[in-house]
PDB file of C-alpha atoms in Angstrom:
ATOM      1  CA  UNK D 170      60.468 135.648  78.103  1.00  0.00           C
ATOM      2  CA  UNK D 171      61.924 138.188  80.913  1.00  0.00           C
ATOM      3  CA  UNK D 172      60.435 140.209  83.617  1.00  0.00           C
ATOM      4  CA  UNK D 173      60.724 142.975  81.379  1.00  0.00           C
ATOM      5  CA  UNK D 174      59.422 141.608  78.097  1.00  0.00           C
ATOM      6  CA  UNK D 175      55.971 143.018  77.371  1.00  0.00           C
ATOM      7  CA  UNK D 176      52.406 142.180  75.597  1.00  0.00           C
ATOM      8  CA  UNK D 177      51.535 144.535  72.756  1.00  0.00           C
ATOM      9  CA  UNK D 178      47.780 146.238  73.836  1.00  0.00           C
ATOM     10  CA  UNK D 179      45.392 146.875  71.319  1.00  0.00           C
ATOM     11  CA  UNK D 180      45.995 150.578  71.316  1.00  0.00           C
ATOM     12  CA  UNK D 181      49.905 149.817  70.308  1.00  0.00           C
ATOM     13  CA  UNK D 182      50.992 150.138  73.601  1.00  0.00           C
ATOM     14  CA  UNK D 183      53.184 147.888  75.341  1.00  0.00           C
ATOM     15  CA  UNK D 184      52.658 146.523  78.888  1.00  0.00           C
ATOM     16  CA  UNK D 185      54.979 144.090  81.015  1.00  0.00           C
ATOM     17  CA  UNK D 186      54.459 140.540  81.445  1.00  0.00           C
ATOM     18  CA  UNK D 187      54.079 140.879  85.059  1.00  0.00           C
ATOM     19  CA  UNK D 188      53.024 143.618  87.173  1.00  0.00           C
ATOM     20  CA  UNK D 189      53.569 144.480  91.194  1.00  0.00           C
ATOM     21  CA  UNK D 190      50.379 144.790  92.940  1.00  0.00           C
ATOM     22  CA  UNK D 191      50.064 146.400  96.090  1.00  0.00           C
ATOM     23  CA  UNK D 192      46.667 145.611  97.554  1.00  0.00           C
ATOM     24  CA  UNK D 193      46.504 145.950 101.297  1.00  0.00           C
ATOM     25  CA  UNK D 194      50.043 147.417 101.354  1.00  0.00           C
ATOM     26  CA  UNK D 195      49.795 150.083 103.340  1.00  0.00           C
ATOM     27  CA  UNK D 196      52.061 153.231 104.413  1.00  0.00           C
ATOM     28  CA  UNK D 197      55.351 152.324 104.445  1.00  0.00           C
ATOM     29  CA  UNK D 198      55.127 148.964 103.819  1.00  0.00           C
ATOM     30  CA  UNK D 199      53.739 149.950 100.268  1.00  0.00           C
ATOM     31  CA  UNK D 200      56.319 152.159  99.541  1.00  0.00           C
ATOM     32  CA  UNK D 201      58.693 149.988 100.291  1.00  0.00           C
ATOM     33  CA  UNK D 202      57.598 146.849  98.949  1.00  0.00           C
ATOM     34  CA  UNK D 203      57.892 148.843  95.292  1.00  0.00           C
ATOM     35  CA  UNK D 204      61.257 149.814  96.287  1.00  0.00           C
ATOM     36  CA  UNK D 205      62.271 146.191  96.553  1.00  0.00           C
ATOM     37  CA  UNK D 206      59.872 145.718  92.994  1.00  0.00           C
ATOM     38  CA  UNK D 207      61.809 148.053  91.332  1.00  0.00           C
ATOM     39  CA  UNK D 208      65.277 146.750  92.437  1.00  0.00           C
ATOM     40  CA  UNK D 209      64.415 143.164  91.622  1.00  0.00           C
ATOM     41  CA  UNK D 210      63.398 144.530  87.833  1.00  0.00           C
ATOM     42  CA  UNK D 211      60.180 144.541  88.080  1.00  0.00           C
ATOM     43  CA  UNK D 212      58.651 147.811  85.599  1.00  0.00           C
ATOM     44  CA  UNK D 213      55.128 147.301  85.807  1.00  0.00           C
ATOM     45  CA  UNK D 214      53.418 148.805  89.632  1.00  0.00           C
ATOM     46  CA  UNK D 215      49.859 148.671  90.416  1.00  0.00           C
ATOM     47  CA  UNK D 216      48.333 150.519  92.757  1.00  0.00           C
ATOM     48  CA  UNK D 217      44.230 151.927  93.202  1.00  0.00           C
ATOM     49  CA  UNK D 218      42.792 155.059  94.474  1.00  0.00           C
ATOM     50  CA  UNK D 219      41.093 152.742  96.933  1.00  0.00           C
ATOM     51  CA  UNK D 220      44.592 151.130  98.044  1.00  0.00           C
ATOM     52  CA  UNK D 221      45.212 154.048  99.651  1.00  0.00           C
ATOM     53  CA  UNK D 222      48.870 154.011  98.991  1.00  0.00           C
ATOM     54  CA  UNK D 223      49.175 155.989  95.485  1.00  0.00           C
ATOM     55  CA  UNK D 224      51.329 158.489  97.632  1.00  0.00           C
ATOM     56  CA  UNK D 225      53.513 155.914  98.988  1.00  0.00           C
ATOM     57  CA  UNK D 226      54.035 154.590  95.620  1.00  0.00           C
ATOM     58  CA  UNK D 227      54.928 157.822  94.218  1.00  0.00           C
ATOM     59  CA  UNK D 228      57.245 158.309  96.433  1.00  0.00           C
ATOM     60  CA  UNK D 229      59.058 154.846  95.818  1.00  0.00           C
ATOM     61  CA  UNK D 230      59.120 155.633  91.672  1.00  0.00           C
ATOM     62  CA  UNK D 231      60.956 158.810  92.445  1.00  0.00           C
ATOM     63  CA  UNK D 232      63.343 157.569  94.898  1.00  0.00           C
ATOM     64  CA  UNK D 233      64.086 154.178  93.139  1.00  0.00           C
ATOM     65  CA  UNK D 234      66.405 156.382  90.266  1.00  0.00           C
ATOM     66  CA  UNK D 235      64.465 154.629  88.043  1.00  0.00           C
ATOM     67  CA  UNK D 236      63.235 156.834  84.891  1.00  0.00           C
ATOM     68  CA  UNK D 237      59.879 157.529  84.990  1.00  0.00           C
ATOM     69  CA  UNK D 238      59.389 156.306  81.044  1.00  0.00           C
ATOM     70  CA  UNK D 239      60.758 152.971  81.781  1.00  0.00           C
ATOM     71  CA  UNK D 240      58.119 151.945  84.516  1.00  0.00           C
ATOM     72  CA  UNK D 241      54.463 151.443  83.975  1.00  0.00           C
ATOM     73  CA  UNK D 242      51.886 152.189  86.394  1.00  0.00           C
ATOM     74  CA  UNK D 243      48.532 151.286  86.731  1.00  0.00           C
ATOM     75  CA  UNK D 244      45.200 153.166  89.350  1.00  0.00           C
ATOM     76  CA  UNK D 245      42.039 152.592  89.234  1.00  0.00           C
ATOM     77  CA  UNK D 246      38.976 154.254  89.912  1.00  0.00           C
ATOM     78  CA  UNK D 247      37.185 154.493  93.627  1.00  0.00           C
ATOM     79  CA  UNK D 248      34.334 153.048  93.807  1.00  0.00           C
ATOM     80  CA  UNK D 249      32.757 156.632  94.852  1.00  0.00           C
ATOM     81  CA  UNK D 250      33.938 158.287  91.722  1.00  0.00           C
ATOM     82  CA  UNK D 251      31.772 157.005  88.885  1.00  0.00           C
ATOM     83  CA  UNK D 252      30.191 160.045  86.769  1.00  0.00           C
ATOM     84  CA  UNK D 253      32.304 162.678  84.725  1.00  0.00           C
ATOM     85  CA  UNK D 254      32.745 164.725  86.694  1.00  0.00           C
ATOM     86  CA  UNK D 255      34.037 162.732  89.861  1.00  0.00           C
ATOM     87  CA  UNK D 256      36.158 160.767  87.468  1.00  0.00           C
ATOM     88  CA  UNK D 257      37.846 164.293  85.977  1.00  0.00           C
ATOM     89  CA  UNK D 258      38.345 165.314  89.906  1.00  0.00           C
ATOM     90  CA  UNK D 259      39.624 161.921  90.516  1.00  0.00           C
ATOM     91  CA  UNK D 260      42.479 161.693  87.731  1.00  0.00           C
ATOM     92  CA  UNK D 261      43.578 164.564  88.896  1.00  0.00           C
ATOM     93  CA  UNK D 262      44.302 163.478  92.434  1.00  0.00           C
ATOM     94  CA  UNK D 263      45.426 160.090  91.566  1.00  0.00           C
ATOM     95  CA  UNK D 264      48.244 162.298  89.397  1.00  0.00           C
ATOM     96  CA  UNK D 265      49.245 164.652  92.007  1.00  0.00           C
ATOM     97  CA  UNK D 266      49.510 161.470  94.921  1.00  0.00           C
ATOM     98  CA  UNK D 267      51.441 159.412  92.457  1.00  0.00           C
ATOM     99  CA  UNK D 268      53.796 162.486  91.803  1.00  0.00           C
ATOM    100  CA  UNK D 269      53.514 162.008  87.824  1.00  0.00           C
ATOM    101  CA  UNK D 270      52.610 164.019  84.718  1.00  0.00           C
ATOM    102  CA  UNK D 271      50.513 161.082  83.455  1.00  0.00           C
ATOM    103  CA  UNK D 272      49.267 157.447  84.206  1.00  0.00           C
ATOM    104  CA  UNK D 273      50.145 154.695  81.892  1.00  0.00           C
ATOM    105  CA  UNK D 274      46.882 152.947  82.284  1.00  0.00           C
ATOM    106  CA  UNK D 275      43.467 153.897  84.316  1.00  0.00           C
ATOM    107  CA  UNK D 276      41.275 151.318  85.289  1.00  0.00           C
ATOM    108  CA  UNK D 277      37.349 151.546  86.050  1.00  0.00           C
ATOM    109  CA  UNK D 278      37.713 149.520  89.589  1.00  0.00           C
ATOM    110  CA  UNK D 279      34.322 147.791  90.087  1.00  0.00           C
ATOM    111  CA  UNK D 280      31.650 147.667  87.113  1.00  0.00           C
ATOM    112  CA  UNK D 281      28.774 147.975  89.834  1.00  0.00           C
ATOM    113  CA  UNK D 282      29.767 149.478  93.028  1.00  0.00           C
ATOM    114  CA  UNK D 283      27.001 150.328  95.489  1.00  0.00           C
ATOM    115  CA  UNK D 284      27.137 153.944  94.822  1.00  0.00           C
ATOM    116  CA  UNK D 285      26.219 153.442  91.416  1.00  0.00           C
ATOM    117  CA  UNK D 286      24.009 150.587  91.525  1.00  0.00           C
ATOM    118  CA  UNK D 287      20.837 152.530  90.165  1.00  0.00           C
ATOM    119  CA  UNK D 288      22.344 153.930  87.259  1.00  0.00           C
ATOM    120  CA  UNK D 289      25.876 152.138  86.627  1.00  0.00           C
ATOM    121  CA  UNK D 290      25.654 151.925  82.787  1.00  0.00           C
ATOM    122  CA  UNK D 291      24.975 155.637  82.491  1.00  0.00           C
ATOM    123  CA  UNK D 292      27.916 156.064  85.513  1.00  0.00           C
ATOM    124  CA  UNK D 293      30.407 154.200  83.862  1.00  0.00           C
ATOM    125  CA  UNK D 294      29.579 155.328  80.559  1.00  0.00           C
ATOM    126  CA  UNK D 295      30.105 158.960  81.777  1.00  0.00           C
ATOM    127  CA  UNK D 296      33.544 157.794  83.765  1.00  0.00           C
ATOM    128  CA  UNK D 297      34.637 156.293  80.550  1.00  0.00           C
ATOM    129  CA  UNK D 298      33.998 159.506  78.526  1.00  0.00           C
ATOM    130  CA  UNK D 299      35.645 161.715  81.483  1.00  0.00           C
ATOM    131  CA  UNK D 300      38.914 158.920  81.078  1.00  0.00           C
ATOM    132  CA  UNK D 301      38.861 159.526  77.274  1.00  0.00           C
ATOM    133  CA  UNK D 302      39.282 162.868  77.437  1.00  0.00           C
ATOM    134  CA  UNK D 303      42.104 162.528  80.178  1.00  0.00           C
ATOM    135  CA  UNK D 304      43.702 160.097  76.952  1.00  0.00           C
ATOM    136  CA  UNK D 305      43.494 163.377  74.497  1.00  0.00           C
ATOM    137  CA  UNK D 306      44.937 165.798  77.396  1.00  0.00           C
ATOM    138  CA  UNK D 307      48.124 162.976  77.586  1.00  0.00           C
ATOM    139  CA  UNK D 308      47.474 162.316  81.608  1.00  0.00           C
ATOM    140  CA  UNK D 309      46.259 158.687  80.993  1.00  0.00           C
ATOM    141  CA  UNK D 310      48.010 156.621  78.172  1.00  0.00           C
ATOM    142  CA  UNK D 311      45.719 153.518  78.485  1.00  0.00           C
ATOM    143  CA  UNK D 312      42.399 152.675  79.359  1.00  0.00           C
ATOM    144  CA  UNK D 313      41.207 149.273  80.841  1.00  0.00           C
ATOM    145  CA  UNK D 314      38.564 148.077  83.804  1.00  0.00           C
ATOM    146  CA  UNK D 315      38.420 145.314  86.320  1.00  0.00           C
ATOM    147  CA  UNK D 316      36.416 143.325  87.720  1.00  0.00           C
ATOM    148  CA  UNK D 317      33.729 143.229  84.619  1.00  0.00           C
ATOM    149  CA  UNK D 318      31.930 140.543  82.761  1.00  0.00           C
ATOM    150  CA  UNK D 319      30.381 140.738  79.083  1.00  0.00           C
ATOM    151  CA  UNK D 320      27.254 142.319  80.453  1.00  0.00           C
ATOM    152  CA  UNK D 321      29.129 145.040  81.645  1.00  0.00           C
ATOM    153  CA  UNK D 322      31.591 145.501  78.895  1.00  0.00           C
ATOM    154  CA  UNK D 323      28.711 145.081  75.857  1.00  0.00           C
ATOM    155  CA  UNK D 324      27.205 148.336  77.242  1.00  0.00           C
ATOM    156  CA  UNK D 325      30.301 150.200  77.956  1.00  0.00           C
ATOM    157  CA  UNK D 326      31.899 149.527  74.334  1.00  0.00           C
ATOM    158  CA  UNK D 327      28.367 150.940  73.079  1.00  0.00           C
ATOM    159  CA  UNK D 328      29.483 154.357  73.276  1.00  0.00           C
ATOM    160  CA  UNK D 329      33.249 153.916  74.030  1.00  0.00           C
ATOM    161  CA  UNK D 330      35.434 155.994  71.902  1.00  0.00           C
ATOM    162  CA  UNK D 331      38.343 154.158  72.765  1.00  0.00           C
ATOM    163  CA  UNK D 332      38.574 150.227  73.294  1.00  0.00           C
ATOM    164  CA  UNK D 333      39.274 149.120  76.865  1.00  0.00           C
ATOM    165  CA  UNK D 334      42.549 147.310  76.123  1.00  0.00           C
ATOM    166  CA  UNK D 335      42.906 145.281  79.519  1.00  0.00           C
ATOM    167  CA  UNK D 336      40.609 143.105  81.933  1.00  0.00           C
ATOM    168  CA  UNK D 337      41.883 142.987  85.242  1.00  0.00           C
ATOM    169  CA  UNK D 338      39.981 140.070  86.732  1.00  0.00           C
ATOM    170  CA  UNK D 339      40.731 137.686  90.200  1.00  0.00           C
ATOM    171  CA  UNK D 340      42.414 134.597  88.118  1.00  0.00           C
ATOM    172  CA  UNK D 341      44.151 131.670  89.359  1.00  0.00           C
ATOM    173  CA  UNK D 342      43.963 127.996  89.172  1.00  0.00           C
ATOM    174  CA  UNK D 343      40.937 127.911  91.477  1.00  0.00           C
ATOM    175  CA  UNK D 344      38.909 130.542  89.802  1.00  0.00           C
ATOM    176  CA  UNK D 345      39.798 130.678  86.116  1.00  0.00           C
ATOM    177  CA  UNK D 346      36.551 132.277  84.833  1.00  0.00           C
ATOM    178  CA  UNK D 347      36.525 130.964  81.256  1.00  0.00           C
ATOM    179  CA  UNK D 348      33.828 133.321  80.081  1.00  0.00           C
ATOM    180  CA  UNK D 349      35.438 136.337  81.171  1.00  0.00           C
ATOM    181  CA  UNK D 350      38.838 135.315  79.633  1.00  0.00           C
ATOM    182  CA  UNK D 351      37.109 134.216  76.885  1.00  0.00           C
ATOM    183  CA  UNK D 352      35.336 137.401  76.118  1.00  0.00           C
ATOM    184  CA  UNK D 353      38.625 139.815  76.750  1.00  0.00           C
ATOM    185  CA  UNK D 354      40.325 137.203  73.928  1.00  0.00           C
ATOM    186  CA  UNK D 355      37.475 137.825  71.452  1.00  0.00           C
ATOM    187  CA  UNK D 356      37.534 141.408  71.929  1.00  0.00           C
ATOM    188  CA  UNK D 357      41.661 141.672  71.908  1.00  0.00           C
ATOM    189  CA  UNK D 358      41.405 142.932  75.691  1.00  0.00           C
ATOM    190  CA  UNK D 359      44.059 141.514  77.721  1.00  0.00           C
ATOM    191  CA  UNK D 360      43.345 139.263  81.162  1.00  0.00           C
ATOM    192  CA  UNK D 361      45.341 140.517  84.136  1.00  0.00           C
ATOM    193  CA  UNK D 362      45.447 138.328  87.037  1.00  0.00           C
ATOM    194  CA  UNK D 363      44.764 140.088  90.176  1.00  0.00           C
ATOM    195  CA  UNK D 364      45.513 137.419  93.235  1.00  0.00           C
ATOM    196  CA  UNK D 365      47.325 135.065  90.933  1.00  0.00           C
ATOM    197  CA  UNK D 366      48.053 133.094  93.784  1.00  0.00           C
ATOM    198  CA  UNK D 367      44.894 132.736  95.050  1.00  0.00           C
ATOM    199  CA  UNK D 368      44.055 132.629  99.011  1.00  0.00           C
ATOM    200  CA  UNK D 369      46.779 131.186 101.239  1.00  0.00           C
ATOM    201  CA  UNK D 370      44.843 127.941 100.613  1.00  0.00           C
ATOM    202  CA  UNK D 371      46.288 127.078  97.445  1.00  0.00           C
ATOM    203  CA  UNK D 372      49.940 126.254  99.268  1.00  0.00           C
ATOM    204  CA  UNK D 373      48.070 123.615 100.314  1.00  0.00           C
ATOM    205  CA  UNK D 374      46.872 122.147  97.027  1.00  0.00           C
ATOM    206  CA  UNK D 375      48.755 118.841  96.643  1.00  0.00           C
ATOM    207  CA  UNK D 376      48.897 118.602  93.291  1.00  0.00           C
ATOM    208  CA  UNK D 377      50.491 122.455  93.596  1.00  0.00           C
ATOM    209  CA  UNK D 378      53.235 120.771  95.945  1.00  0.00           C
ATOM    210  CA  UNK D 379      54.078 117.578  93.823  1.00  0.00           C
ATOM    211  CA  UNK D 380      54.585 119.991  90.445  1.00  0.00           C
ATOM    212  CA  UNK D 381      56.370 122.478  92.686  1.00  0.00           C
ATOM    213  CA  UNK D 382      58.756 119.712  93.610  1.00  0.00           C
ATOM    214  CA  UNK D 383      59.038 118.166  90.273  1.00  0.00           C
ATOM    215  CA  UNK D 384      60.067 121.768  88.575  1.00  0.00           C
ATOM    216  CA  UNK D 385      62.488 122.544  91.288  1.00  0.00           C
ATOM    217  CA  UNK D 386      60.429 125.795  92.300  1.00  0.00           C
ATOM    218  CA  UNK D 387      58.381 127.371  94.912  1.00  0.00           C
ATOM    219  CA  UNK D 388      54.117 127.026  94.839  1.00  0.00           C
ATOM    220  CA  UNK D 389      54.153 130.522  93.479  1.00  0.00           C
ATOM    221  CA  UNK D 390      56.390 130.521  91.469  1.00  0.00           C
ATOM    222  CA  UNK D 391      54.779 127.575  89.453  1.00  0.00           C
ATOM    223  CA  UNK D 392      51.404 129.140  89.826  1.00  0.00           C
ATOM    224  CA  UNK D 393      52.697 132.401  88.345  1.00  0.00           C
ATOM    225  CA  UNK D 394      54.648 130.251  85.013  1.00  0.00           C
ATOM    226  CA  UNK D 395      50.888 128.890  84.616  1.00  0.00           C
ATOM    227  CA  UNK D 396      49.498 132.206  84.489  1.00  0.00           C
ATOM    228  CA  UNK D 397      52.137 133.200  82.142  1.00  0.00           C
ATOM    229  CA  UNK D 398      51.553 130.205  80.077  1.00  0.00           C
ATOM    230  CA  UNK D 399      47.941 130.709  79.652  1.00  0.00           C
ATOM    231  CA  UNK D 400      48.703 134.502  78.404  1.00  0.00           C
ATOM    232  CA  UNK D 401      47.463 136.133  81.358  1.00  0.00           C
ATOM    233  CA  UNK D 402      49.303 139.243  83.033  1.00  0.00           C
ATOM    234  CA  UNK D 403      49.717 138.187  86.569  1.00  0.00           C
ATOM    235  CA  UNK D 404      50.092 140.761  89.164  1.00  0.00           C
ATOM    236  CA  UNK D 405      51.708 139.166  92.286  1.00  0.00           C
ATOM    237  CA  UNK D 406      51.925 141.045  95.823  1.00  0.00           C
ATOM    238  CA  UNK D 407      53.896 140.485  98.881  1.00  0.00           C
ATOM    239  CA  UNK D 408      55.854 142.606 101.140  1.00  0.00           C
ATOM    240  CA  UNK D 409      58.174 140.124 102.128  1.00  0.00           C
ATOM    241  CA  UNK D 410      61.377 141.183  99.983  1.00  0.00           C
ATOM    242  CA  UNK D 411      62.927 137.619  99.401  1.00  0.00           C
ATOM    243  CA  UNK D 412      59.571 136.862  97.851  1.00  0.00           C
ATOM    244  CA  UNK D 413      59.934 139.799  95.739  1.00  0.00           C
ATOM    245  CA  UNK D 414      62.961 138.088  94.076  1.00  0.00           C
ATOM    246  CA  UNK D 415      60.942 134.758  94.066  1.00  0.00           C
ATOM    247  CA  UNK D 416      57.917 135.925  92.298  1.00  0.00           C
ATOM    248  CA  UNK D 417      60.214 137.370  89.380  1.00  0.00           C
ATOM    249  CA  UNK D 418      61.921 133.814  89.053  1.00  0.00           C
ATOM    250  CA  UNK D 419      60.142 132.430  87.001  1.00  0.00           C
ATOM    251  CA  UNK D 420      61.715 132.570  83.285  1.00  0.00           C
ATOM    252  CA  UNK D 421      63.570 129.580  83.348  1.00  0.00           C
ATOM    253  CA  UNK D 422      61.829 126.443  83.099  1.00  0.00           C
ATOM    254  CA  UNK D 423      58.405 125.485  80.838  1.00  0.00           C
ATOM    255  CA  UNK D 424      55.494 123.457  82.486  1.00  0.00           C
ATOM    256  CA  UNK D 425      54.725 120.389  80.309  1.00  0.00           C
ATOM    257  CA  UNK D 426      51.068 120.430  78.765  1.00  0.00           C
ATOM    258  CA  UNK D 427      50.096 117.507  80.767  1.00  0.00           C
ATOM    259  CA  UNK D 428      50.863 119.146  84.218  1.00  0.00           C
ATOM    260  CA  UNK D 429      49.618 122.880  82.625  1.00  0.00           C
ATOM    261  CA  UNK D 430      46.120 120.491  82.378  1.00  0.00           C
ATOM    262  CA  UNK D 431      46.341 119.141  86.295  1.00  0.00           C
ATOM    263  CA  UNK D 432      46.610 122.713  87.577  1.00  0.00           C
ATOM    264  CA  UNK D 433      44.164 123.402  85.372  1.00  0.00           C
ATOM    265  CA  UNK D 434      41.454 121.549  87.102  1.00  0.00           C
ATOM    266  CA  UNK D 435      41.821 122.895  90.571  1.00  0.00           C
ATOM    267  CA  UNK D 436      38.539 125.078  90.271  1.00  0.00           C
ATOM    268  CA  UNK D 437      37.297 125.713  93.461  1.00  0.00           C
ATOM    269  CA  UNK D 438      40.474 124.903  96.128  1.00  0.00           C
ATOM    270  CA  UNK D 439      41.444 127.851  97.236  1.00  0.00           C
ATOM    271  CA  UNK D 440      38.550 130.047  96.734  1.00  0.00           C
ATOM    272  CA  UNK D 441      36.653 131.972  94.071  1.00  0.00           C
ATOM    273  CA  UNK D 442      35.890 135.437  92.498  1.00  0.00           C
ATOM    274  CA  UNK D 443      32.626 137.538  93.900  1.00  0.00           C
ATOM    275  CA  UNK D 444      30.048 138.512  92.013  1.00  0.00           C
ATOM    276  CA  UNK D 445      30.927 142.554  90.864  1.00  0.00           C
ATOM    277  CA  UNK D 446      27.422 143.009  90.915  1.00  0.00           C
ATOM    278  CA  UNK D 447      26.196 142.095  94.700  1.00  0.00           C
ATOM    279  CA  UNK D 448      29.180 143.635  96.358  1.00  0.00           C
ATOM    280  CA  UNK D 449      28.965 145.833  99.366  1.00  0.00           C
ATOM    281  CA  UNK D 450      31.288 148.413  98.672  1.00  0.00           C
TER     282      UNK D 450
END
C-alpha cells in the first residue's frame, strides 16, 4: 500500500487511502498546508464549507501544477444549508471558492444541526435529492455524509436515489464507535477517520509510546498504520510541514495482531465523539 493507492467506493469510484484534512486551518495557513500535502504526494484534500478555507484550498490545487484529475477533493455541507434549495445555492458556491468544474465527493456535514432540528429527515432528505441532481449535472462525482449513525442513515437511504458511499465519522483508538463502523461495513459505505489522532492526549497514551518505540515510528504515525489496518480512510491534519512528510510515512512496516489488539482497547484516553444529535451548532 502507497499514499496514492486507493479504496474502490460502491459507486466504482476510487478514493485514496488517506486524505489531508484541513479543519481549523485557516487563511494562509490552509492554503499552504495543502501546498506542502500536495508536494509530499498526498491526492486526496478535505476541506468543508464550514472550514472556511475552500478558497484557500482552491487556490493551493491550482498553484501546486498538479492536474486537477489526479487529486480528489472532498466539502461538505454547512450546517445552515439543509433543504434543496440551500443545498443547490450551496454547491454552487463551494464550486466557484474551490475554483473547480466539479467536486469529487460532497458530504452532508452534520445529520442534525440546530437549524434543522425540527424537521431534519425531511431537510436532509431534500439536501440529498438537491446533491443527486448536482451527480446528473457532473458537478459532484460522489456522495457521502458525516457525522451519522444508523438512525440517521435508515431514513436517508429510504428515498435516496443514490447510495451514500462514505461515512466520515471522529475515529481513533479512543473512540472507535463499533456500531457506526459496523453499519457503513454492512451497507458497503466506507469509514473515514476524521481526527485519527485523536486529542493531543493520546501522545500521552503509554501503551501508544512503547509500540511507537518498538516499530521505530512516531505516535502518529503508528496510530495512522492502525487506522489503515482496520480499513478505515484516515484523514490527518497539521500545518506543521515536517509532519506533513511524517503523516504520509507510514507504508513500510505492519503492526502485529497482538499489538493491533492493545491499541485497540484504549477507548476512552484521549477523548470521545459527540452526540450529532445534541450539538449546538
Amino acid at each position: 500500500m502507497a499514499l496514492t493507492d486507493t479504496y474502490t467506493m460502491n459507486n466504482g469510484l476510487k478514493i485514496p487511502v488517506i486524505g489531508f484534512g484541513t479543519w481549523q486551518a485557516n487563511d494562509d495557513e490552509a492554503k499552504l498546508s495543502v501546498l506542502w500535502a500536495l508536494e509530499a504526494g498526498y491526492r486526496h484534500i478535505d476541506t468543508a464549507a464550514g472550514y472556511k478555507n475552500e478558497e484557500e484550498v482552491g487556490e493551493a490545487l491550482k498553484e501546486s501544477g498538479v492536474p486537477r484529475e489526479e487529486v480528489f477533493v472532498t466539502t461538505k455541507l454547512d450546517n445552515k444549508s439543509h433543504g434543496y434549495e440551500k443545498t443547490k445555492s450551496a454547491i454552487k458556491d463551494s464550486l466557484e471558492k474551490l475554483d473547480c468544474d466539479y467536486i469529487d465527493l460532497l458530504l452532508i456535514h452534520w445529520p442534525n444541526p440546530i437549524a434543522s432540528r425540527d424537521n431534519w429527515k425531511e431537510d436532509n432528505a431534500a439536501s440529498w435529492k438537491a446533491m443527486e441532481e448536482a451527480v446528473e449535472e457532473g458537478k459532484i462525482k460522489s456522495l457521502g455524509v458525516s457525522n451519522f449513525h444508523a438512525r440517521h442513515l435508515d431514513p436517508l437511504m429510504e428515498t435516496a436515489k443514490i447510495k451514500p458511499a462514505v461515512n466520515q465519522i471522529l475515529l481513533n483508538p479512543s473512540e472507535m464507535q463499533p456500531e457506526v463502523v459496523e453499519y457503513n461495513k454492512k451497507h458497503d459505505i466506507i469509514s473515514e477517520a476524521y481526527s485519527p489522532l485523536g486529542t493531543g492526549k493520546i501522545f500521552d497514551v503509554n501503551e501508544l509510546k512503547v509500540l511507537a518505540d518498538k516499530y521505530n515510528k512516531t505516535i502518529a504515525q503508528l496510530v495512522l498504520k492502525w487506522s489503515l489496518q482496520h480499513g478505515f480512510l484516515p484523514l490527518p491534519k497539521t500545518v506543521t510541514k515536517e509532519r506533513v512528510w511524517e503523516n504520509a510515512d507510514v507504508f513500510d512496516f505492519e503492526i502485529k495482531d497482538e499489538d493491533m489488539a492493545v491499541i485497540d482497547n484504549l477507548k476512552g484516553r484521549a477523548g470521545s465523539a459527540v452526540d450529532p444529535d445534541t450539538i449546538k451548532f
